[in-house]
CSV table of C-alpha atoms in Angstrom, one decimal:
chain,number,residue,atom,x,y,z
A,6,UNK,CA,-77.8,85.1,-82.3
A,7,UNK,CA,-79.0,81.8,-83.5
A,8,UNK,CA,-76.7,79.0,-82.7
A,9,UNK,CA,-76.9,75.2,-83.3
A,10,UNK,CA,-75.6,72.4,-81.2
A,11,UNK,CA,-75.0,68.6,-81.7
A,12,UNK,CA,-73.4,67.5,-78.8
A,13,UNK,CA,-72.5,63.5,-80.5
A,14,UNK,CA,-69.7,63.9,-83.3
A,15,UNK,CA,-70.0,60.7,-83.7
A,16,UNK,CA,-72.1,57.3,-83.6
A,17,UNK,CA,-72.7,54.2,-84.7
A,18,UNK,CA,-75.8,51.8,-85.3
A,19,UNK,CA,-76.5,48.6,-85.9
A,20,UNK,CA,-78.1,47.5,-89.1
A,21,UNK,CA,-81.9,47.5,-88.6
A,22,UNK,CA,-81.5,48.7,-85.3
A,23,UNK,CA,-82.8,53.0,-84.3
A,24,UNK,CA,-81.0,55.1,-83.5
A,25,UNK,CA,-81.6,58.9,-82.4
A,26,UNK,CA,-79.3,62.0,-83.3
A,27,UNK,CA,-79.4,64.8,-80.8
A,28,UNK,CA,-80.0,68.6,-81.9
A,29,UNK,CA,-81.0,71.6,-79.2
A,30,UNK,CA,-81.2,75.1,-80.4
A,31,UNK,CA,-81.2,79.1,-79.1
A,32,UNK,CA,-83.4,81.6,-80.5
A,33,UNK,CA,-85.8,84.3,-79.5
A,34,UNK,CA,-87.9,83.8,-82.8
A,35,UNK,CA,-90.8,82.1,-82.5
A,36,UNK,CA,-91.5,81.6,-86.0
A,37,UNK,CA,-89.1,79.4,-87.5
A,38,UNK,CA,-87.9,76.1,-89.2
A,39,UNK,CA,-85.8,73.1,-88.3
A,40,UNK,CA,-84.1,70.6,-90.8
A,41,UNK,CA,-82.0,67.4,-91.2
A,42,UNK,CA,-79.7,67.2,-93.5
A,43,UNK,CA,-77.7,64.0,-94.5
A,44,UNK,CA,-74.0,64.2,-96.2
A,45,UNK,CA,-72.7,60.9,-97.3
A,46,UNK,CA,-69.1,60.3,-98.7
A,47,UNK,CA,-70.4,62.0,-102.0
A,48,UNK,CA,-70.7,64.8,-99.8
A,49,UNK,CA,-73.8,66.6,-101.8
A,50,UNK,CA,-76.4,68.0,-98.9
A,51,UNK,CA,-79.8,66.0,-98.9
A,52,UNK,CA,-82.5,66.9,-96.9
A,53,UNK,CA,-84.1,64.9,-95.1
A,54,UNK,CA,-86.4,66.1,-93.0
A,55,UNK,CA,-87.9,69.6,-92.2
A,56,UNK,CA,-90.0,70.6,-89.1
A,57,UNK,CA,-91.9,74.4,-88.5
A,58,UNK,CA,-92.1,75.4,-85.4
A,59,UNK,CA,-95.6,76.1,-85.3
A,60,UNK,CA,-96.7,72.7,-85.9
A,61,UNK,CA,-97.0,70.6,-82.9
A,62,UNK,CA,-97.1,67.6,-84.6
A,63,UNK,CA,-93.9,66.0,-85.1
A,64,UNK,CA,-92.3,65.4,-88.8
A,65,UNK,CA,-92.4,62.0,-90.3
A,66,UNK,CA,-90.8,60.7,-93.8
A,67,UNK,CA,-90.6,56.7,-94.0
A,68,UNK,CA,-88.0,55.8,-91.5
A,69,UNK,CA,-87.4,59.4,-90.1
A,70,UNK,CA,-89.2,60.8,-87.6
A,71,UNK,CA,-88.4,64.2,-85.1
A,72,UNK,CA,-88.6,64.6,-81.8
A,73,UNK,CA,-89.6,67.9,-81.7
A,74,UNK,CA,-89.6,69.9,-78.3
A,75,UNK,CA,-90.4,73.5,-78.9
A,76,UNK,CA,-89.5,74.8,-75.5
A,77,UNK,CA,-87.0,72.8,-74.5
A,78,UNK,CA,-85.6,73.8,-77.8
A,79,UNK,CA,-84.6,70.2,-78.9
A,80,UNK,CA,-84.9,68.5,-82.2
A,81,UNK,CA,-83.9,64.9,-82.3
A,82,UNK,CA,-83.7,62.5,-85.6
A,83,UNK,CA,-84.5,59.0,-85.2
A,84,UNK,CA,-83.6,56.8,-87.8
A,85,UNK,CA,-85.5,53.6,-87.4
A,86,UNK,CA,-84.3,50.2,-89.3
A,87,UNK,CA,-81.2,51.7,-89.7
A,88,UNK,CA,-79.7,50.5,-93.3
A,89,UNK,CA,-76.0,50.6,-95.0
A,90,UNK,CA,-76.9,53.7,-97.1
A,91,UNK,CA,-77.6,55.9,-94.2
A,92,UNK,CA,-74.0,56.3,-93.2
A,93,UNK,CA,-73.3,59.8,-93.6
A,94,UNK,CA,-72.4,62.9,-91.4
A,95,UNK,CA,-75.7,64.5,-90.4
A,96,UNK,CA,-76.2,68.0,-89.4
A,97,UNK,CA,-79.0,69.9,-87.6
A,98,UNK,CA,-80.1,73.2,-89.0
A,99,UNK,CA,-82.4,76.2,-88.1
A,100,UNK,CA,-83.6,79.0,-90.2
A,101,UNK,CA,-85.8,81.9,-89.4
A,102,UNK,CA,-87.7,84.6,-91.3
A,103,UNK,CA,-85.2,87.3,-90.5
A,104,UNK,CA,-82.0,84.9,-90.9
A,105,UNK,CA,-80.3,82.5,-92.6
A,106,UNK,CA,-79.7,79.2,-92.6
A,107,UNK,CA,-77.3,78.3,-89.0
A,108,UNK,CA,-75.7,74.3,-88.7
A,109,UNK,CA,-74.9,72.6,-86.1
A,110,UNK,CA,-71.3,70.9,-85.9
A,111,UNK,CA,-72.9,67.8,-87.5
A,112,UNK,CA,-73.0,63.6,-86.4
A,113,UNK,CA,-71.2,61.5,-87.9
A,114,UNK,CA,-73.6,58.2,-88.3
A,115,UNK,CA,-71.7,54.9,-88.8
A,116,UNK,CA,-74.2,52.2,-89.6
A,117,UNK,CA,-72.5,48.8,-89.8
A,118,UNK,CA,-73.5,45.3,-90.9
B,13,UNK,CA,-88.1,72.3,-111.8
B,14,UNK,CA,-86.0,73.9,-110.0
B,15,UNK,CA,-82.2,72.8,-110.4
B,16,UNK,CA,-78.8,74.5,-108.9
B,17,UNK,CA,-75.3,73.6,-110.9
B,18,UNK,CA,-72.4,74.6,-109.6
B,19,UNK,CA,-69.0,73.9,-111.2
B,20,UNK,CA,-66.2,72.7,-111.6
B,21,UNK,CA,-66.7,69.8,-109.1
B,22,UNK,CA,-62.6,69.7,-108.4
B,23,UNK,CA,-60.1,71.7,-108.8
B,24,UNK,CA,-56.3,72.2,-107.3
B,25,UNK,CA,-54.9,75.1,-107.5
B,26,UNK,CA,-51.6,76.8,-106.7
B,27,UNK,CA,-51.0,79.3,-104.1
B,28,UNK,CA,-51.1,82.9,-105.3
B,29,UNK,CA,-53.1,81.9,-108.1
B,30,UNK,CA,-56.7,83.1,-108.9
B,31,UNK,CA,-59.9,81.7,-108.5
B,32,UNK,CA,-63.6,81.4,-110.0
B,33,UNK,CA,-66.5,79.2,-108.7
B,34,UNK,CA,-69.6,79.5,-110.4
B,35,UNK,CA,-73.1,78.4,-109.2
B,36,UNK,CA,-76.5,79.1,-111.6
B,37,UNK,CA,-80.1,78.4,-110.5
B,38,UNK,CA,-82.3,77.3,-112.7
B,39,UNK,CA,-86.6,77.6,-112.7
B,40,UNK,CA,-86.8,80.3,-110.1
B,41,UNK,CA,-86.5,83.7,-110.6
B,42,UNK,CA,-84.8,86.2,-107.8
B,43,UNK,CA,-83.6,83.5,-105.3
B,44,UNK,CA,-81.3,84.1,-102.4
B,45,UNK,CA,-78.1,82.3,-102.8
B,46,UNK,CA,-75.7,81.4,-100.3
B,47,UNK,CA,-71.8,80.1,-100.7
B,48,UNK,CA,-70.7,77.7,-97.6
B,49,UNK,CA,-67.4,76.6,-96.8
B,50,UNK,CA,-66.9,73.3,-95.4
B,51,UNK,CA,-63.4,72.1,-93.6
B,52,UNK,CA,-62.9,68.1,-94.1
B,53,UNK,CA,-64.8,66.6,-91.2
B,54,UNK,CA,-66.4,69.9,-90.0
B,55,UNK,CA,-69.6,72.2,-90.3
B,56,UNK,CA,-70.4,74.4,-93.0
B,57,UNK,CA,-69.5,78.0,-92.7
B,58,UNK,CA,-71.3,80.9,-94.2
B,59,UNK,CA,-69.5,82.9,-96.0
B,60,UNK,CA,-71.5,85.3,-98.5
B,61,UNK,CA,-75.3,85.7,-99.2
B,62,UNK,CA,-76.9,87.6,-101.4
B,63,UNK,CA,-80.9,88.1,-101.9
B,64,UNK,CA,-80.6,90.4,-105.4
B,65,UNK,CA,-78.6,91.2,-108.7
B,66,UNK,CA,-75.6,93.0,-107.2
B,67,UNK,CA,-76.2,92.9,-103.5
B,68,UNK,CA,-73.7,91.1,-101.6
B,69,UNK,CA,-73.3,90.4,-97.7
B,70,UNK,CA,-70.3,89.1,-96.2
B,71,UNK,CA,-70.4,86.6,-93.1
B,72,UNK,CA,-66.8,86.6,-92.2
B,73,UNK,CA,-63.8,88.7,-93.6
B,74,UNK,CA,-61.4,86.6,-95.4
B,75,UNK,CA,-59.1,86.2,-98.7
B,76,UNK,CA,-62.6,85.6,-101.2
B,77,UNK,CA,-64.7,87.9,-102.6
B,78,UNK,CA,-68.5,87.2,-104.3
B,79,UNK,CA,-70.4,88.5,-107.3
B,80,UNK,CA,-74.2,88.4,-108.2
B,81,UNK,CA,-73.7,89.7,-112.1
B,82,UNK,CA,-77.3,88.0,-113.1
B,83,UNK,CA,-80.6,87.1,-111.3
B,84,UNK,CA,-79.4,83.7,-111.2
B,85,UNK,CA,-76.0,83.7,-111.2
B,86,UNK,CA,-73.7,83.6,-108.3
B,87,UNK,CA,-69.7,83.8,-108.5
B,88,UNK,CA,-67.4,83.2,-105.7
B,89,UNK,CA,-63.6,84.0,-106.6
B,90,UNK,CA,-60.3,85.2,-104.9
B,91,UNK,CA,-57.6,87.1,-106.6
B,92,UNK,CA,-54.3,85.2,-104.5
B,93,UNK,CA,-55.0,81.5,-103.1
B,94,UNK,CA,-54.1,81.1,-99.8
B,95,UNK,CA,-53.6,77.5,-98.4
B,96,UNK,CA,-56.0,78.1,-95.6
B,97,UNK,CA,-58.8,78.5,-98.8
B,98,UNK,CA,-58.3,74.8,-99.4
B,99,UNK,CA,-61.7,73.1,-98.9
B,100,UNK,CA,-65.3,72.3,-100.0
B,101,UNK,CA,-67.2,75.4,-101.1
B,102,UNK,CA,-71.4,74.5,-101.5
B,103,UNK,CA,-73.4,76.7,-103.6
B,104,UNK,CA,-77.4,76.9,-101.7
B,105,UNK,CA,-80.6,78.5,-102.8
B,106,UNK,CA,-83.7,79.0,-100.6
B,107,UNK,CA,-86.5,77.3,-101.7
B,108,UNK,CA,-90.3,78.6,-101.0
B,109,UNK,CA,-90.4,76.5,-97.6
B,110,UNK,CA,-87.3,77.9,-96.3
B,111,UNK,CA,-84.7,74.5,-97.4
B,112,UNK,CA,-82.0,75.1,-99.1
B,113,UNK,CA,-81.3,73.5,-102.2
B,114,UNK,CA,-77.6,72.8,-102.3
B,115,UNK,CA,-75.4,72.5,-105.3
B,116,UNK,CA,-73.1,69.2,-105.3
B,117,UNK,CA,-70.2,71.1,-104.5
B,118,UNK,CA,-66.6,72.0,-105.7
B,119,UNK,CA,-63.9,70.1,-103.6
B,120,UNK,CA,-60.6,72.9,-104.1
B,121,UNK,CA,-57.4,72.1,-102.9
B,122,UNK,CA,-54.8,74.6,-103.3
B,123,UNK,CA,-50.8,73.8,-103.8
Protein backbone atom coordinates (compact mmCIF):
# COMPACT_ATOMS: atom_id res chain seq x y z
CA UNK A 1 0.00 0.00 0.00
CA UNK A 2 0.88 3.58 -0.76
CA UNK A 3 1.50 5.62 2.27
CA UNK A 4 2.59 9.22 2.82
CA UNK A 5 4.72 10.75 5.53
CA UNK A 6 5.46 14.31 6.80
CA UNK A 7 7.42 13.97 9.59
CA UNK A 8 7.12 18.20 10.70
CA UNK A 9 3.45 19.02 11.90
CA UNK A 10 4.49 22.06 12.31
CA UNK A 11 6.92 25.07 11.34
CA UNK A 12 7.52 28.41 11.17
CA UNK A 13 9.42 30.99 8.77
CA UNK A 14 10.49 34.11 8.78
CA UNK A 15 9.12 36.58 6.26
CA UNK A 16 11.34 36.56 3.15
CA UNK A 17 13.28 33.91 4.58
CA UNK A 18 13.03 29.67 2.77
CA UNK A 19 12.03 27.45 4.14
CA UNK A 20 11.80 23.53 3.11
CA UNK A 21 8.76 21.11 3.96
CA UNK A 22 9.76 17.51 4.22
CA UNK A 23 7.66 14.63 2.27
CA UNK A 24 9.10 10.74 1.74
CA UNK A 25 6.98 8.17 0.23
CA UNK A 26 6.48 4.08 -0.21
CA UNK A 27 5.44 2.58 -3.33
CA UNK A 28 6.29 -0.16 -5.75
CA UNK A 29 4.87 1.85 -8.85
CA UNK A 30 7.14 3.38 -10.80
CA UNK A 31 4.94 5.42 -12.68
CA UNK A 32 3.45 7.94 -10.71
CA UNK A 33 2.74 11.57 -9.49
CA UNK A 34 3.66 13.82 -6.53
CA UNK A 35 1.76 17.05 -5.40
CA UNK A 36 1.69 20.01 -2.95
CA UNK A 37 -1.14 21.17 -1.86
CA UNK A 38 -1.71 24.32 0.36
CA UNK A 39 -4.81 24.82 2.83
CA UNK A 40 -5.04 28.17 4.40
CA UNK A 41 -7.64 29.23 7.06
CA UNK A 42 -10.28 29.27 4.23
CA UNK A 43 -9.45 25.72 4.13
CA UNK A 44 -10.23 25.20 0.19
CA UNK A 45 -7.26 22.69 -1.28
CA UNK A 46 -4.90 24.61 -3.75
CA UNK A 47 -2.39 23.09 -5.60
CA UNK A 48 0.52 24.13 -5.72
CA UNK A 49 2.89 22.17 -7.26
CA UNK A 50 2.89 18.74 -9.10
CA UNK A 51 5.91 16.52 -9.92
CA UNK A 52 5.83 12.96 -12.28
CA UNK A 53 8.07 10.64 -11.48
CA UNK A 54 9.55 10.16 -14.66
CA UNK A 55 10.89 13.46 -15.07
CA UNK A 56 14.22 14.01 -13.57
CA UNK A 57 14.04 17.45 -13.59
CA UNK A 58 12.73 19.00 -10.59
CA UNK A 59 9.25 21.14 -10.52
CA UNK A 60 9.42 24.81 -10.41
CA UNK A 61 6.37 27.53 -10.10
CA UNK A 62 7.61 31.16 -8.98
CA UNK A 63 8.75 30.69 -5.47
CA UNK A 64 8.18 26.87 -5.26
CA UNK A 65 10.47 24.49 -6.15
CA UNK A 66 10.83 20.38 -5.30
CA UNK A 67 13.35 18.47 -4.29
CA UNK A 68 12.68 15.58 -5.84
CA UNK A 69 14.59 12.19 -5.05
CA UNK A 70 13.11 9.33 -6.85
CA UNK A 71 14.92 6.62 -4.95
CA UNK A 72 15.29 7.82 -1.90
CA UNK A 73 11.57 8.34 -2.27
CA UNK A 74 11.64 12.04 -0.92
CA UNK A 75 9.76 15.05 -2.09
CA UNK A 76 10.61 18.26 -0.37
CA UNK A 77 8.78 21.87 -0.97
CA UNK A 78 10.90 24.79 -0.63
CA UNK A 79 9.21 28.01 -0.31
CA UNK A 80 11.63 30.73 -1.02
CA UNK A 81 10.89 34.57 0.08
CA UNK A 82 8.53 33.24 2.23
CA UNK A 83 5.41 35.91 2.42
CA UNK A 84 2.29 36.45 4.95
CA UNK A 85 -0.17 34.63 2.59
CA UNK A 86 1.66 31.46 2.56
CA UNK A 87 0.59 30.42 6.03
CA UNK A 88 -1.47 27.47 5.64
CA UNK A 89 -1.28 23.71 6.53
CA UNK A 90 0.46 21.97 3.64
CA UNK A 91 0.12 18.40 2.76
CA UNK A 92 2.20 16.03 0.49
CA UNK A 93 0.34 13.80 -1.86
CA UNK A 94 0.99 10.77 -4.28
CA UNK A 95 -1.17 9.27 -6.86
CA UNK A 96 -0.59 6.48 -9.19
CA UNK A 97 -2.25 5.02 -12.28
CA UNK A 98 -3.78 2.13 -10.44
CA UNK A 99 -4.77 4.29 -7.16
CA UNK A 100 -6.02 7.17 -5.80
CA UNK A 101 -5.00 10.00 -4.45
CA UNK A 102 -2.97 9.12 -0.66
CA UNK A 103 -1.92 12.42 1.90
CA UNK A 104 0.35 12.78 4.10
CA UNK A 105 -0.51 14.07 7.74
CA UNK A 106 0.19 17.59 6.42
CA UNK A 107 2.71 20.83 7.89
CA UNK A 108 1.44 23.27 9.41
CA UNK A 109 3.55 26.54 7.93
CA UNK A 110 3.56 29.64 10.19
CA UNK A 111 5.09 32.47 8.32
CA UNK A 112 5.46 35.51 10.59
CA UNK A 113 6.37 39.16 10.19
CA UNK B 1 -13.57 25.28 -17.93
CA UNK B 2 -13.78 22.90 -15.69
CA UNK B 3 -15.45 23.97 -12.30
CA UNK B 4 -16.56 21.59 -9.10
CA UNK B 5 -19.43 23.20 -6.59
CA UNK B 6 -20.17 21.54 -3.76
CA UNK B 7 -22.81 22.79 -1.25
CA UNK B 8 -23.97 23.89 1.29
CA UNK B 9 -20.65 25.38 2.62
CA UNK B 10 -21.98 24.98 6.60
CA UNK B 11 -24.28 23.29 8.06
CA UNK B 12 -25.12 21.97 11.86
CA UNK B 13 -27.03 19.44 12.33
CA UNK B 14 -28.62 17.44 15.14
CA UNK B 15 -27.81 14.00 16.06
CA UNK B 16 -30.09 11.34 14.57
CA UNK B 17 -30.96 13.60 11.95
CA UNK B 18 -30.29 13.00 8.17
CA UNK B 19 -28.01 14.26 5.88
CA UNK B 20 -27.28 15.33 2.13
CA UNK B 21 -24.04 16.82 0.67
CA UNK B 22 -23.99 17.41 -2.87
CA UNK B 23 -20.95 18.01 -5.19
CA UNK B 24 -21.51 18.59 -9.32
CA UNK B 25 -18.63 18.94 -11.87
CA UNK B 26 -19.00 20.96 -14.41
CA UNK B 27 -17.08 20.86 -18.23
CA UNK B 28 -15.95 17.31 -18.08
CA UNK B 29 -17.82 14.55 -18.83
CA UNK B 30 -17.26 10.97 -16.83
CA UNK B 31 -14.86 12.18 -14.04
CA UNK B 32 -13.94 10.20 -11.04
CA UNK B 33 -15.05 11.83 -8.00
CA UNK B 34 -13.86 11.45 -4.55
CA UNK B 35 -15.51 12.63 -1.02
CA UNK B 36 -12.73 13.29 1.85
CA UNK B 37 -13.23 13.74 5.34
CA UNK B 38 -11.10 16.04 7.17
CA UNK B 39 -10.85 16.14 11.20
CA UNK B 40 -9.89 19.91 12.51
CA UNK B 41 -6.10 19.98 12.35
CA UNK B 42 -5.66 16.62 10.62
CA UNK B 43 -5.30 14.85 7.10
CA UNK B 44 -7.95 14.11 4.79
CA UNK B 45 -9.53 10.71 4.82
CA UNK B 46 -10.91 8.92 1.83
CA UNK B 47 -13.93 7.87 2.23
CA UNK B 48 -15.90 6.96 -1.10
CA UNK B 49 -14.81 7.09 -4.83
CA UNK B 50 -16.57 6.50 -7.61
CA UNK B 51 -15.20 6.46 -11.52
CA UNK B 52 -18.99 5.97 -13.17
CA UNK B 53 -22.88 6.67 -12.94
CA UNK B 54 -23.78 4.21 -10.18
CA UNK B 55 -20.61 2.67 -9.21
CA UNK B 56 -19.54 3.24 -5.75
CA UNK B 57 -16.38 2.18 -3.67
CA UNK B 58 -16.16 2.48 -0.09
CA UNK B 59 -12.70 3.28 1.72
CA UNK B 60 -13.66 2.75 5.27
CA UNK B 61 -17.01 1.35 6.82
CA UNK B 62 -18.75 4.01 8.73
CA UNK B 63 -22.29 5.69 9.47
CA UNK B 64 -22.41 7.60 5.53
CA UNK B 65 -23.35 6.23 2.54
CA UNK B 66 -22.66 7.76 -1.36
CA UNK B 67 -24.63 8.10 -4.52
CA UNK B 68 -23.51 8.74 -8.18
CA UNK B 69 -27.35 9.35 -9.69
CA UNK B 70 -25.75 11.43 -12.86
CA UNK B 71 -22.40 11.54 -14.80
CA UNK B 72 -21.61 14.51 -12.80
CA UNK B 73 -23.16 14.36 -9.85
CA UNK B 74 -22.02 13.05 -6.60
CA UNK B 75 -24.12 12.73 -3.26
CA UNK B 76 -22.80 11.97 0.09
CA UNK B 77 -25.57 11.43 2.79
CA UNK B 78 -26.27 9.51 6.09
CA UNK B 79 -29.61 8.42 7.32
CA UNK B 80 -28.84 9.10 11.57
CA UNK B 81 -25.91 11.69 12.40
CA UNK B 82 -23.54 10.54 14.65
CA UNK B 83 -21.34 13.15 16.55
CA UNK B 84 -18.21 11.38 15.45
CA UNK B 85 -19.55 12.57 11.56
CA UNK B 86 -18.91 16.15 12.69
CA UNK B 87 -16.21 17.59 10.30
CA UNK B 88 -15.06 18.99 6.90
CA UNK B 89 -16.27 16.75 4.04
CA UNK B 90 -14.21 17.90 0.47
CA UNK B 91 -15.72 17.00 -2.73
CA UNK B 92 -12.46 16.11 -5.58
CA UNK B 93 -12.44 15.31 -9.20
CA UNK B 94 -9.42 14.00 -11.15
CA UNK B 95 -8.28 16.15 -13.65
CA UNK B 96 -6.40 14.88 -17.00
CA UNK B 97 -2.87 15.15 -15.20
CA UNK B 98 -3.87 13.19 -12.28
CA UNK B 99 -4.63 16.61 -9.65
CA UNK B 100 -7.48 16.70 -8.08
CA UNK B 101 -9.66 19.58 -8.32
CA UNK B 102 -11.23 20.04 -4.94
CA UNK B 103 -14.58 21.65 -4.14
CA UNK B 104 -14.41 24.46 -1.31
CA UNK B 105 -15.89 22.24 1.08
CA UNK B 106 -18.87 21.85 3.58
CA UNK B 107 -17.76 22.53 7.25
CA UNK B 108 -20.79 20.12 9.30
CA UNK B 109 -21.07 20.09 12.71
CA UNK B 110 -23.54 17.99 14.22
CA UNK B 111 -25.54 18.73 17.81
Amino acid sequence: AQTVTQSQPEMSVQEAETVTLSCTYDTSENNYYLFWYKQPPSRQMILVIRQEAYKQQNATENRFSVNFQKAAKSFSLKISDSQLGDTAMYFCAFISVRNDMRFGAGTRLTVKP
Amino acid sequence: SQTIHQWPATLVQPVGSPLSLECTVEGTSNPNLYWYRQAAGRGLQLLFYSVGIGQISSEVPQNLSASRPQDRQFILSSKKLLLSDSGFYLCAWTAENYGYTFGSGTRLTVV
